[in-house]
Amino acid sequence: MSDRALAVVRAGALTTVQDLGRPGLAHLGVPRSGALDLPAHLLANRLVGNAPGAATLESTLSGCAVRARHPVTAAVTGAPCAVTVDGAPAPWGAATRVPAGAVLALGPAARGVRSYLALAGGVAVAPVLGSRATDLLSGLGPAPLADGDVLPLGEPGAPPAPADAVPQPAPPAELVLRMRLGPRDDWFTPAALDALATARYRVSPAANRIGLRTEGPPLARARQDELPSEGMVLGAVQVPPDGRPVVFLADHPTTGGYPVAGVVPEADLAAAAQAVPGTPLRFVPLRSAARRAAR
């Protein structure tokens, strides 16, 4: 048991390998992918002395468990959860040492949706187009973890800087998403745009890494003709035929044929990654001076 690797003991509902993704390839039809809660991914890597781009494990709701084949330093961030090493309590949000042969387990998320497990050296699966990230839409990168998988680890870097406590944002009790209107907000009635700014939505159970789906009042369209397929960006608020907005996340399609009412700034999307189904959701449109003068 001297090799630097992990054996997956319990894969959980959905655990994937994630890093900073594949930005800059949308013109080839390749989504960005990468960690949905980017600050949590970056913090986990920092706690174990990794570079920001090292690959972590992103677990969803039910946690996961891995057996270390070599002594390794690990850290868990993101959604708070119980962390154990061979059944003994271990810290969440801080570095911990995992002996060779020990099982490191992440319990179900106590709050939020996604927890991040970083290991010194990073998960060293083969990169695809410059990234080790699992992309659920395109199928690029490694498949979601399954029981019995073995994941190689890279060589650790310099020892991490000590930290007694590292602040982390709590998963949102209410999700507030700022939104820059456009490019197709003119496809919706003024009343629909007013409703988007004032109505209360909820996060749908159908939300996933591709998009955060919503439940709430549908948005009425001012135009009923077909929109030619056009490019889609991270954070785009697309409105499908049922009228309920979908916020595109990391594994979103690079093109789409439904109108986009606005775009959520990337800084707001980490909270969206941790919003459990049923979380109240408000959109806050950011209107430019020119748009305000025209209304």
GROMACS .gro file of N, CA and C in nm, residues 10-174:
model
  495
   10ARG      N    1  -1.719   0.424  -0.105
   10ARG     CA    2  -1.860   0.462  -0.124
   10ARG      C    3  -1.863   0.586  -0.212
   11ALA      N    4  -1.918   0.569  -0.332
   11ALA     CA    5  -1.918   0.680  -0.428
   11ALA      C    6  -2.022   0.787  -0.396
   12GLY      N    7  -2.129   0.750  -0.327
   12GLY     CA    8  -2.234   0.846  -0.298
   12GLY      C    9  -2.324   0.868  -0.418
   13ALA      N   10  -2.420   0.961  -0.401
   13ALA     CA   11  -2.519   0.986  -0.506
   13ALA      C   12  -2.456   1.037  -0.634
   14LEU      N   13  -2.362   1.129  -0.623
   14LEU     CA   14  -2.291   1.182  -0.740
   14LEU      C   15  -2.164   1.248  -0.690
   15THR      N   16  -2.052   1.183  -0.714
   15THR     CA   17  -1.922   1.241  -0.681
   15THR      C   18  -1.840   1.245  -0.808
   16THR      N   19  -1.786   1.361  -0.839
   16THR     CA   20  -1.710   1.380  -0.963
   16THR      C   21  -1.576   1.444  -0.934
   17VAL      N   22  -1.484   1.426  -1.026
   17VAL     CA   23  -1.356   1.495  -1.022
   17VAL      C   24  -1.374   1.633  -1.083
   18GLN      N   25  -1.326   1.737  -1.015
   18GLN     CA   26  -1.343   1.872  -1.067
   18GLN      C   27  -1.215   1.955  -1.044
   19ASP      N   28  -1.191   2.047  -1.135
   19ASP     CA   29  -1.082   2.144  -1.119
   19ASP      C   30  -1.133   2.278  -1.169
   20LEU      N   31  -1.050   2.356  -1.237
   20LEU     CA   32  -1.092   2.487  -1.285
   20LEU      C   33  -1.164   2.480  -1.419
   21GLY      N   34  -1.177   2.360  -1.476
   21GLY     CA   35  -1.257   2.343  -1.596
   21GLY      C   36  -1.181   2.370  -1.725
   22ARG      N   37  -1.257   2.391  -1.833
   22ARG     CA   38  -1.202   2.408  -1.967
   22ARG      C   39  -1.248   2.541  -2.027
   23PRO      N   40  -1.210   2.653  -1.967
   23PRO     CA   41  -1.253   2.781  -2.024
   23PRO      C   42  -1.189   2.806  -2.160
   24GLY      N   43  -1.261   2.883  -2.243
   24GLY     CA   44  -1.205   2.924  -2.371
   24GLY      C   45  -1.228   2.828  -2.485
   25LEU      N   46  -1.309   2.724  -2.465
   25LEU     CA   47  -1.331   2.626  -2.572
   25LEU      C   48  -1.476   2.622  -2.619
   26ALA      N   49  -1.555   2.721  -2.579
   26ALA     CA   50  -1.698   2.720  -2.615
   26ALA      C   51  -1.717   2.724  -2.766
   27HIS      N   52  -1.623   2.788  -2.838
   27HIS     CA   53  -1.637   2.797  -2.985
   27HIS      C   54  -1.623   2.660  -3.050
   28LEU      N   55  -1.570   2.564  -2.975
   28LEU     CA   56  -1.560   2.426  -3.023
   28LEU      C   57  -1.674   2.340  -2.970
   29GLY      N   58  -1.768   2.402  -2.899
   29GLY     CA   59  -1.880   2.328  -2.841
   29GLY      C   60  -1.846   2.258  -2.712
   30VAL      N   61  -1.736   2.299  -2.645
   30VAL     CA   62  -1.693   2.236  -2.521
   30VAL      C   63  -1.732   2.325  -2.403
   31PRO      N   64  -1.818   2.278  -2.313
   31PRO     CA   65  -1.855   2.359  -2.197
   31PRO      C   66  -1.736   2.383  -2.105
   32ARG      N   67  -1.750   2.479  -2.017
   32ARG     CA   68  -1.643   2.512  -1.924
   32ARG      C   69  -1.624   2.405  -1.818
   33SER      N   70  -1.732   2.355  -1.760
   33SER     CA   71  -1.729   2.257  -1.653
   33SER      C   72  -1.648   2.312  -1.534
   34GLY      N   73  -1.591   2.223  -1.452
   34GLY     CA   74  -1.517   2.266  -1.334
   34GLY      C   75  -1.604   2.271  -1.210
   35ALA      N   76  -1.542   2.300  -1.096
   35ALA     CA   77  -1.611   2.302  -0.967
   35ALA      C   78  -1.724   2.404  -0.968
   36LEU      N   79  -1.843   2.364  -0.922
   36LEU     CA   80  -1.956   2.457  -0.917
   36LEU      C   81  -1.935   2.562  -0.809
   37ASP      N   82  -1.887   2.521  -0.692
   37ASP     CA   83  -1.857   2.616  -0.585
   37ASP      C   84  -1.707   2.641  -0.590
   38LEU      N   85  -1.668   2.735  -0.675
   38LEU     CA   86  -1.526   2.758  -0.699
   38LEU      C   87  -1.452   2.803  -0.573
   39PRO      N   88  -1.507   2.895  -0.492
   39PRO     CA   89  -1.434   2.933  -0.371
   39PRO      C   90  -1.408   2.814  -0.277
   40ALA      N   91  -1.504   2.722  -0.265
   40ALA     CA   92  -1.484   2.605  -0.180
   40ALA      C   93  -1.374   2.515  -0.235
   41HIS      N   94  -1.371   2.497  -0.366
   41HIS     CA   95  -1.264   2.419  -0.431
   41HIS      C   96  -1.128   2.482  -0.406
   42LEU      N   97  -1.117   2.613  -0.424
   42LEU     CA   98  -0.990   2.682  -0.405
   42LEU      C   99  -0.943   2.674  -0.261
   43LEU      N  100  -1.036   2.689  -0.167
   43LEU     CA  101  -0.999   2.683  -0.026
   43LEU      C  102  -0.951   2.544   0.013
   44ALA      N  103  -1.019   2.441  -0.034
   44ALA     CA  104  -0.976   2.304  -0.002
   44ALA      C  105  -0.835   2.280  -0.051
   45ASN      N  106  -0.805   2.324  -0.172
   45ASN     CA  107  -0.670   2.308  -0.225
   45ASN      C  108  -0.568   2.386  -0.143
   46ARG      N  109  -0.603   2.506  -0.103
   46ARG     CA  110  -0.508   2.587  -0.025
   46ARG      C  111  -0.478   2.521   0.110
   47LEU      N  112  -0.578   2.459   0.170
   47LEU     CA  113  -0.558   2.399   0.301
   47LEU      C  114  -0.461   2.281   0.299
   48VAL      N  115  -0.449   2.215   0.182
   48VAL     CA  116  -0.357   2.101   0.174
   48VAL      C  117  -0.230   2.134   0.097
   49GLY      N  118  -0.212   2.261   0.057
   49GLY     CA  119  -0.090   2.303  -0.010
   49GLY      C  120  -0.088   2.280  -0.160
   50ASN      N  121  -0.205   2.260  -0.221
   50ASN     CA  122  -0.212   2.240  -0.365
   50ASN      C  123  -0.219   2.372  -0.440
   51ALA      N  124  -0.184   2.369  -0.567
   51ALA     CA  125  -0.210   2.480  -0.657
   51ALA      C  126  -0.360   2.490  -0.681
   52PRO      N  127  -0.410   2.609  -0.719
   52PRO     CA  128  -0.555   2.624  -0.738
   52PRO      C  129  -0.615   2.528  -0.840
   53GLY      N  130  -0.537   2.490  -0.941
   53GLY     CA  131  -0.591   2.406  -1.046
   53GLY      C  132  -0.587   2.258  -1.017
   54ALA      N  133  -0.539   2.217  -0.900
   54ALA     CA  134  -0.539   2.075  -0.867
   54ALA      C  135  -0.681   2.022  -0.860
   55ALA      N  136  -0.699   1.898  -0.900
   55ALA     CA  137  -0.833   1.839  -0.904
   55ALA      C  138  -0.877   1.793  -0.765
   56THR      N  139  -1.001   1.823  -0.731
   56THR     CA  140  -1.064   1.780  -0.606
   56THR      C  141  -1.179   1.685  -0.639
   57LEU      N  142  -1.241   1.632  -0.535
   57LEU     CA  143  -1.363   1.554  -0.551
   57LEU      C  144  -1.482   1.638  -0.505
   58GLU      N  145  -1.584   1.649  -0.589
   58GLU     CA  146  -1.706   1.722  -0.558
   58GLU      C  147  -1.816   1.620  -0.529
   59SER      N  148  -1.857   1.610  -0.403
   59SER     CA  149  -1.966   1.518  -0.366
   59SER      C  150  -2.097   1.594  -0.362
   60THR      N  151  -2.206   1.522  -0.382
   60THR     CA  152  -2.339   1.584  -0.392
   60THR      C  153  -2.433   1.522  -0.290
   61LEU      N  154  -2.471   1.600  -0.190
   61LEU     CA  155  -2.574   1.567  -0.091
   61LEU      C  156  -2.537   1.451   0.002
   62SER      N  157  -2.501   1.335  -0.052
   62SER     CA  158  -2.486   1.217   0.032
   62SER      C  159  -2.343   1.186   0.074
   63GLY      N  160  -2.245   1.267   0.030
   63GLY     CA  161  -2.107   1.244   0.068
   63GLY      C  162  -2.045   1.127  -0.005
   64CYS      N  163  -1.930   1.081   0.044
   64CYS     CA  164  -1.857   0.971  -0.018
   64CYS      C  165  -1.755   0.919   0.082
   65ALA      N  166  -1.686   0.811   0.047
   65ALA     CA  167  -1.580   0.756   0.133
   65ALA      C  168  -1.471   0.699   0.045
   66VAL      N  169  -1.346   0.724   0.082
   66VAL     CA  170  -1.231   0.675   0.006
   66VAL      C  171  -1.128   0.616   0.103
   67ARG      N  172  -1.053   0.518   0.056
   67ARG     CA  173  -0.947   0.458   0.135
   67ARG      C  174  -0.812   0.504   0.079
   68ALA      N  175  -0.728   0.559   0.165
   68ALA     CA  176  -0.596   0.607   0.123
   68ALA      C  177  -0.500   0.489   0.114
   69ARG      N  178  -0.430   0.476   0.003
   69ARG     CA  179  -0.330   0.371  -0.011
   69ARG      C  180  -0.191   0.419   0.032
   70HIS      N  181  -0.183   0.546   0.068
   70HIS     CA  182  -0.057   0.607   0.110
   70HIS      C  183  -0.094   0.719   0.206
   71PRO      N  184  -0.014   0.748   0.306
   71PRO     CA  185  -0.049   0.861   0.394
   71PRO      C  186  -0.069   0.989   0.313
   72VAL      N  187  -0.174   1.063   0.344
   72VAL     CA  188  -0.205   1.182   0.265
   72VAL      C  189  -0.272   1.286   0.354
   73THR      N  190  -0.249   1.413   0.322
   73THR     CA  191  -0.318   1.523   0.389
   73THR      C  192  -0.443   1.558   0.310
   74ALA      N  193  -0.554   1.574   0.380
   74ALA     CA  194  -0.683   1.599   0.315
   74ALA      C  195  -0.754   1.716   0.382
   75ALA      N  196  -0.848   1.777   0.310
   75ALA     CA  197  -0.932   1.883   0.366
   75ALA      C  198  -1.067   1.880   0.297
   76VAL      N  199  -1.172   1.907   0.374
   76VAL     CA  200  -1.309   1.908   0.323
   76VAL      C  201  -1.368   2.047   0.345
   77THR      N  202  -1.425   2.103   0.239
   77THR     CA  203  -1.489   2.235   0.246
   77THR      C  204  -1.625   2.227   0.175
   78GLY      N  205  -1.685   2.344   0.152
   78GLY     CA  206  -1.815   2.347   0.084
   78GLY      C  207  -1.928   2.321   0.181
   79ALA      N  208  -2.021   2.235   0.141
   79ALA     CA  209  -2.134   2.203   0.228
   79ALA      C  210  -2.085   2.137   0.356
   80PRO      N  211  -2.123   2.189   0.473
   80PRO     CA  212  -2.080   2.126   0.598
   80PRO      C  213  -2.129   1.982   0.608
   81CYS      N  214  -2.042   1.894   0.657
   81CYS     CA  215  -2.077   1.754   0.671
   81CYS      C  216  -1.988   1.693   0.778
   82ALA      N  217  -2.029   1.578   0.831
   82ALA     CA  218  -1.945   1.506   0.925
   82ALA      C  219  -1.829   1.442   0.850
   83VAL      N  220  -1.709   1.457   0.904
   83VAL     CA  221  -1.588   1.399   0.843
   83VAL      C  222  -1.529   1.302   0.944
   84THR      N  223  -1.496   1.179   0.899
   84THR     CA  224  -1.435   1.081   0.987
   84THR      C  225  -1.317   1.015   0.918
   85VAL      N  226  -1.221   0.970   0.998
   85VAL     CA  227  -1.109   0.888   0.951
   85VAL      C  228  -1.113   0.758   1.030
   86ASP      N  229  -1.144   0.649   0.961
   86ASP     CA  230  -1.165   0.519   1.026
   86ASP      C  231  -1.265   0.530   1.141
   87GLY      N  232  -1.370   0.609   1.119
   87GLY     CA  233  -1.478   0.622   1.215
   87GLY      C  234  -1.457   0.726   1.323
   88ALA      N  235  -1.334   0.777   1.337
   88ALA     CA  236  -1.306   0.879   1.438
   88ALA      C  237  -1.332   1.018   1.380
   89PRO      N  238  -1.394   1.109   1.455
   89PRO     CA  239  -1.422   1.243   1.403
   89PRO      C  240  -1.296   1.314   1.356
   90ALA      N  241  -1.306   1.382   1.243
   90ALA     CA  242  -1.198   1.462   1.187
   90ALA      C  243  -1.255   1.599   1.153
   91PRO      N  244  -1.170   1.701   1.141
   91PRO     CA  245  -1.223   1.836   1.119
   91PRO      C  246  -1.277   1.857   0.978
   92TRP      N  247  -1.380   1.939   0.971
   92TRP     CA  248  -1.428   1.994   0.844
   92TRP      C  249  -1.370   2.135   0.833
   93GLY      N  250  -1.325   2.173   0.714
   93GLY     CA  251  -1.272   2.307   0.695
   93GLY      C  252  -1.130   2.324   0.746
   94ALA      N  253  -1.057   2.215   0.764
   94ALA     CA  254  -0.918   2.221   0.810
   94ALA      C  255  -0.846   2.099   0.758
   95ALA      N  256  -0.714   2.108   0.749
   95ALA     CA  257  -0.634   1.995   0.701
   95ALA      C  258  -0.630   1.885   0.806
   96THR      N  259  -0.630   1.761   0.760
   96THR     CA  260  -0.620   1.646   0.849
   96THR      C  261  -0.533   1.540   0.783
   97ARG      N  262  -0.463   1.464   0.862
   97ARG     CA  263  -0.374   1.360   0.809
   97ARG      C  264  -0.448   1.228   0.806
   98VAL      N  265  -0.441   1.159   0.692
   98VAL     CA  266  -0.509   1.029   0.675
   98VAL      C  267  -0.401   0.923   0.659
   99PRO      N  268  -0.388   0.828   0.752
   99PRO     CA  269  -0.286   0.724   0.741
   99PRO      C  270  -0.313   0.629   0.625
  100ALA      N  271  -0.209   0.560   0.581
  100ALA     CA  272  -0.226   0.458   0.478
  100ALA      C  273  -0.323   0.352   0.526
  101GLY      N  274  -0.416   0.316   0.440
  101GLY     CA  275  -0.515   0.215   0.472
  101GLY      C  276  -0.640   0.265   0.541
  102ALA      N  277  -0.639   0.390   0.587
  102ALA     CA  278  -0.755   0.445   0.658
  102ALA      C  279  -0.862   0.489   0.559
  103VAL      N  280  -0.986   0.484   0.606
  103VAL     CA  281  -1.100   0.529   0.525
  103VAL      C  282  -1.140   0.669   0.569
  104LEU      N  283  -1.135   0.762   0.477
  104LEU     CA  284  -1.181   0.899   0.498
  104LEU      C  285  -1.323   0.909   0.445
  105ALA      N  286  -1.416   0.943   0.532
  105ALA     CA  287  -1.558   0.944   0.493
  105ALA      C  288  -1.617   1.083   0.512
  106LEU      N  289  -1.694   1.126   0.412
  106LEU     CA  290  -1.774   1.248   0.419
  106LEU      C  291  -1.919   1.206   0.434
  107GLY      N  292  -1.984   1.253   0.540
  107GLY     CA  293  -2.124   1.220   0.560
  107GLY      C  294  -2.215   1.305   0.474
  108PRO      N  295  -2.345   1.284   0.483
  108PRO     CA  296  -2.440   1.366   0.407
  108PRO      C  297  -2.426   1.514   0.443
  109ALA      N  298  -2.452   1.600   0.346
  109ALA     CA  299  -2.445   1.744   0.371
  109ALA      C  300  -2.546   1.783   0.477
  110ALA      N  301  -2.498   1.848   0.584
  110ALA     CA  302  -2.589   1.896   0.688
  110ALA      C  303  -2.665   2.019   0.640
  111ARG      N  304  -2.599   2.099   0.560
  111ARG     CA  305  -2.659   2.215   0.493
  111ARG      C  306  -2.592   2.227   0.358
  112GLY      N  307  -2.661   2.282   0.261
  112GLY     CA  308  -2.602   2.295   0.130
  112GLY      C  309  -2.610   2.166   0.051
  113VAL      N  310  -2.535   2.162  -0.060
  113VAL     CA  311  -2.547   2.053  -0.156
  113VAL      C  312  -2.414   1.984  -0.183
  114ARG      N  313  -2.307   2.062  -0.203
  114ARG     CA  314  -2.182   2.005  -0.255
  114ARG      C  315  -2.066   2.029  -0.160
  115SER      N  316  -1.998   1.918  -0.125
  115SER     CA  317  -1.876   1.924  -0.044
  115SER      C  318  -1.756   1.896  -0.134
  116TYR      N  319  -1.641   1.951  -0.095
  116TYR     CA  320  -1.519   1.936  -0.176
  116TYR      C  321  -1.410   1.873  -0.092
  117LEU      N  322  -1.352   1.766  -0.147
  117LEU     CA  323  -1.244   1.693  -0.081
  117LEU      C  324  -1.116   1.716  -0.161
  118ALA      N  325  -1.020   1.783  -0.100
  118ALA     CA  326  -0.888   1.802  -0.161
  118ALA      C  327  -0.789   1.710  -0.092
  119LEU      N  328  -0.696   1.658  -0.169
  119LEU     CA  329  -0.591   1.571  -0.118
  119LEU      C  330  -0.457   1.623  -0.169
  120ALA      N  331  -0.358   1.625  -0.082
  120ALA     CA  332  -0.227   1.679  -0.120
  120ALA      C  333  -0.176   1.609  -0.246
  121GLY      N  334  -0.141   1.688  -0.345
  121GLY     CA  335  -0.099   1.637  -0.474
  121GLY      C  336  -0.209   1.639  -0.578
  122GLY      N  337  -0.334   1.645  -0.533
  122GLY     CA  338  -0.446   1.650  -0.626
  122GLY      C  339  -0.479   1.515  -0.687
  123VAL      N  340  -0.603   1.499  -0.731
  123VAL     CA  341  -0.645   1.378  -0.802
  123VAL      C  342  -0.584   1.383  -0.941
  124ALA      N  343  -0.506   1.283  -0.976
  124ALA     CA  344  -0.423   1.290  -1.097
  124ALA      C  345  -0.474   1.199  -1.208
  125VAL      N  346  -0.606   1.198  -1.230
  125VAL     CA  347  -0.658   1.126  -1.347
  125VAL      C  348  -0.609   1.196  -1.473
  126ALA      N  349  -0.615   1.127  -1.586
  126ALA     CA  350  -0.564   1.183  -1.711
  126ALA      C  351  -0.645   1.306  -1.752
  127PRO      N  352  -0.579   1.416  -1.786
  127PRO     CA  353  -0.654   1.535  -1.832
  127PRO      C  354  -0.708   1.516  -1.973
  128VAL      N  355  -0.821   1.581  -1.999
  128VAL     CA  356  -0.883   1.583  -2.132
  128VAL      C  357  -0.900   1.729  -2.171
  129LEU      N  358  -0.839   1.770  -2.281
  129LEU     CA  359  -0.843   1.910  -2.325
  129LEU      C  360  -0.797   2.003  -2.213
  130GLY      N  361  -0.691   1.962  -2.145
  130GLY     CA  362  -0.629   2.048  -2.045
  130GLY      C  363  -0.693   2.048  -1.909
  131SER      N  364  -0.793   1.962  -1.885
  131SER     CA  365  -0.863   1.962  -1.757
  131SER      C  366  -0.897   1.819  -1.716
  132ARG      N  367  -0.900   1.796  -1.585
  132ARG     CA  368  -0.942   1.667  -1.531
  132ARG      C  369  -1.089   1.666  -1.491
  133ALA      N  370  -1.162   1.773  -1.520
  133ALA     CA  371  -1.299   1.786  -1.472
  133ALA      C  372  -1.394   1.691  -1.544
  134THR      N  373  -1.489   1.639  -1.468
  134THR     CA  374  -1.600   1.562  -1.523
  134THR      C  375  -1.706   1.658  -1.575
  135ASP      N  376  -1.744   1.643  -1.701
  135ASP     CA  377  -1.849   1.725  -1.762
  135ASP      C  378  -1.968   1.634  -1.789
  136LEU      N  379  -2.075   1.652  -1.714
  136LEU     CA  380  -2.190   1.562  -1.725
  136LEU      C  381  -2.266   1.580  -1.855
  137LEU      N  382  -2.258   1.698  -1.918
  137LEU     CA  383  -2.333   1.720  -2.041
  137LEU      C  384  -2.261   1.660  -2.161
  138SER      N  385  -2.132   1.690  -2.176
  138SER     CA  386  -2.058   1.644  -2.293
  138SER      C  387  -1.998   1.505  -2.276
  139GLY      N  388  -1.983   1.461  -2.149
  139GLY     CA  389  -1.918   1.333  -2.123
  139GLY      C  390  -1.768   1.339  -2.122
  140LEU      N  391  -1.710   1.458  -2.131
  140LEU     CA  392  -1.565   1.470  -2.125
  140LEU      C  393  -1.516   1.448  -1.982
  141GLY      N  394  -1.392   1.403  -1.970
  141GLY     CA  395  -1.335   1.380  -1.838
  141GLY      C  396  -1.376   1.245  -1.783
  142PRO      N  397  -1.331   1.214  -1.661
  142PRO     CA  398  -1.363   1.084  -1.602
  142PRO      C  399  -1.511   1.072  -1.570
  143ALA      N  400  -1.560   0.948  -1.571
  143ALA     CA  401  -1.699   0.923  -1.534
  143ALA      C  402  -1.719   0.954  -1.387
  144PRO      N  403  -1.842   0.983  -1.345
  144PRO     CA  404  -1.867   0.997  -1.201
  144PRO      C  405  -1.816   0.874  -1.126
  145LEU      N  406  -1.773   0.895  -1.003
  145LEU     CA  407  -1.712   0.787  -0.926
  145LEU      C  408  -1.809   0.671  -0.906
  146ALA      N  409  -1.753   0.551  -0.904
  146ALA     CA  410  -1.827   0.430  -0.873
  146ALA      C  411  -1.749   0.353  -0.767
  147ASP      N  412  -1.820   0.278  -0.685
  147ASP     CA  413  -1.754   0.197  -0.582
  147ASP      C  414  -1.648   0.107  -0.646
  148GLY      N  415  -1.529   0.105  -0.586
  148GLY     CA  416  -1.421   0.023  -0.637
  148GLY      C  417  -1.324   0.095  -0.728
  149ASP      N  418  -1.359   0.216  -0.773
  149ASP     CA  419  -1.265   0.292  -0.856
  149ASP      C  420  -1.137   0.320  -0.780
  150VAL      N  421  -1.027   0.332  -0.852
  150VAL     CA  422  -0.899   0.371  -0.795
  150VAL      C  423  -0.853   0.499  -0.863
  151LEU      N  424  -0.824   0.602  -0.783
  151LEU     CA  425  -0.785   0.733  -0.835
  151LEU      C  426  -0.641   0.760  -0.798
  152PRO      N  427  -0.554   0.788  -0.897
  152PRO     CA  428  -0.416   0.823  -0.865
  152PRO      C  429  -0.407   0.963  -0.806
  153LEU      N  430  -0.306   0.984  -0.722
  153LEU     CA  431  -0.280   1.116  -0.664
  153LEU      C  432  -0.145   1.166  -0.713
  154GLY      N  433  -0.135   1.298  -0.730
  154GLY     CA  434  -0.009   1.358  -0.768
  154GLY      C  435   0.085   1.371  -0.649
  155GLU      N  436   0.206   1.417  -0.678
  155GLU     CA  437   0.303   1.439  -0.572
  155GLU      C  438   0.270   1.568  -0.498
  156PRO      N  439   0.272   1.566  -0.366
  156PRO     CA  440   0.240   1.689  -0.291
  156PRO      C  441   0.346   1.795  -0.310
  157GLY      N  442   0.304   1.920  -0.296
  157GLY     CA  443   0.397   2.032  -0.306
  157GLY      C  444   0.448   2.071  -0.170
  158ALA      N  445   0.472   2.200  -0.152
  158ALA     CA  446   0.522   2.250  -0.024
  158ALA      C  447   0.415   2.232   0.083
  159PRO      N  448   0.455   2.216   0.209
  159PRO     CA  449   0.356   2.205   0.317
  159PRO      C  450   0.266   2.328   0.319
  160PRO      N  451   0.137   2.309   0.347
  160PRO     CA  452   0.045   2.423   0.348
  160PRO      C  453   0.075   2.516   0.464
  161ALA      N  454   0.042   2.643   0.445
  161ALA     CA  455   0.055   2.740   0.554
  161ALA      C  456  -0.046   2.706   0.662
  162PRO      N  457  -0.007   2.712   0.789
  162PRO     CA  458  -0.101   2.678   0.897
  162PRO      C  459  -0.214   2.780   0.905
  163ALA      N  460  -0.331   2.731   0.941
  163ALA     CA  461  -0.447   2.819   0.958
  163ALA      C  462  -0.531   2.765   1.073
  164ASP      N  463  -0.550   2.847   1.177
  164ASP     CA  464  -0.632   2.804   1.291
  164ASP      C  465  -0.780   2.796   1.254
  165ALA      N  466  -0.825   2.891   1.176
  165ALA     CA  467  -0.965   2.894   1.135
  165ALA      C  468  -0.974   2.968   1.003
  166VAL      N  469  -1.055   2.916   0.913
  166VAL     CA  470  -1.072   2.978   0.782
  166VAL      C  471  -1.221   3.003   0.762
  167PRO      N  472  -1.264   3.129   0.747
  167PRO     CA  473  -1.407   3.156   0.730
  167PRO      C  474  -1.458   3.102   0.597
  168GLN      N  475  -1.579   3.046   0.601
  168GLN     CA  476  -1.645   2.997   0.482
  168GLN      C  477  -1.790   3.042   0.485
  169PRO      N  478  -1.844   3.084   0.371
  169PRO     CA  479  -1.985   3.126   0.371
  169PRO      C  480  -2.077   3.008   0.395
  170ALA      N  481  -2.184   3.032   0.468
  170ALA     CA  482  -2.284   2.928   0.491
  170ALA      C  483  -2.371   2.911   0.366
  171PRO      N  484  -2.423   2.791   0.341
  171PRO     CA  485  -2.518   2.775   0.232
  171PRO      C  486  -2.635   2.871   0.250
  172PRO      N  487  -2.691   2.922   0.141
  172PRO     CA  488  -2.791   3.028   0.153
  172PRO      C  489  -2.926   2.980   0.205
  173ALA      N  490  -2.982   3.055   0.301
  173ALA     CA  491  -3.120   3.032   0.343
  173ALA      C  492  -3.215   3.090   0.239
  174GLU      N  493  -3.171   3.197   0.172
  174GLU     CA  494  -3.241   3.255   0.058
  174GLU      C  495  -3.135   3.287  -0.047
   0.00000   0.00000   0.00000
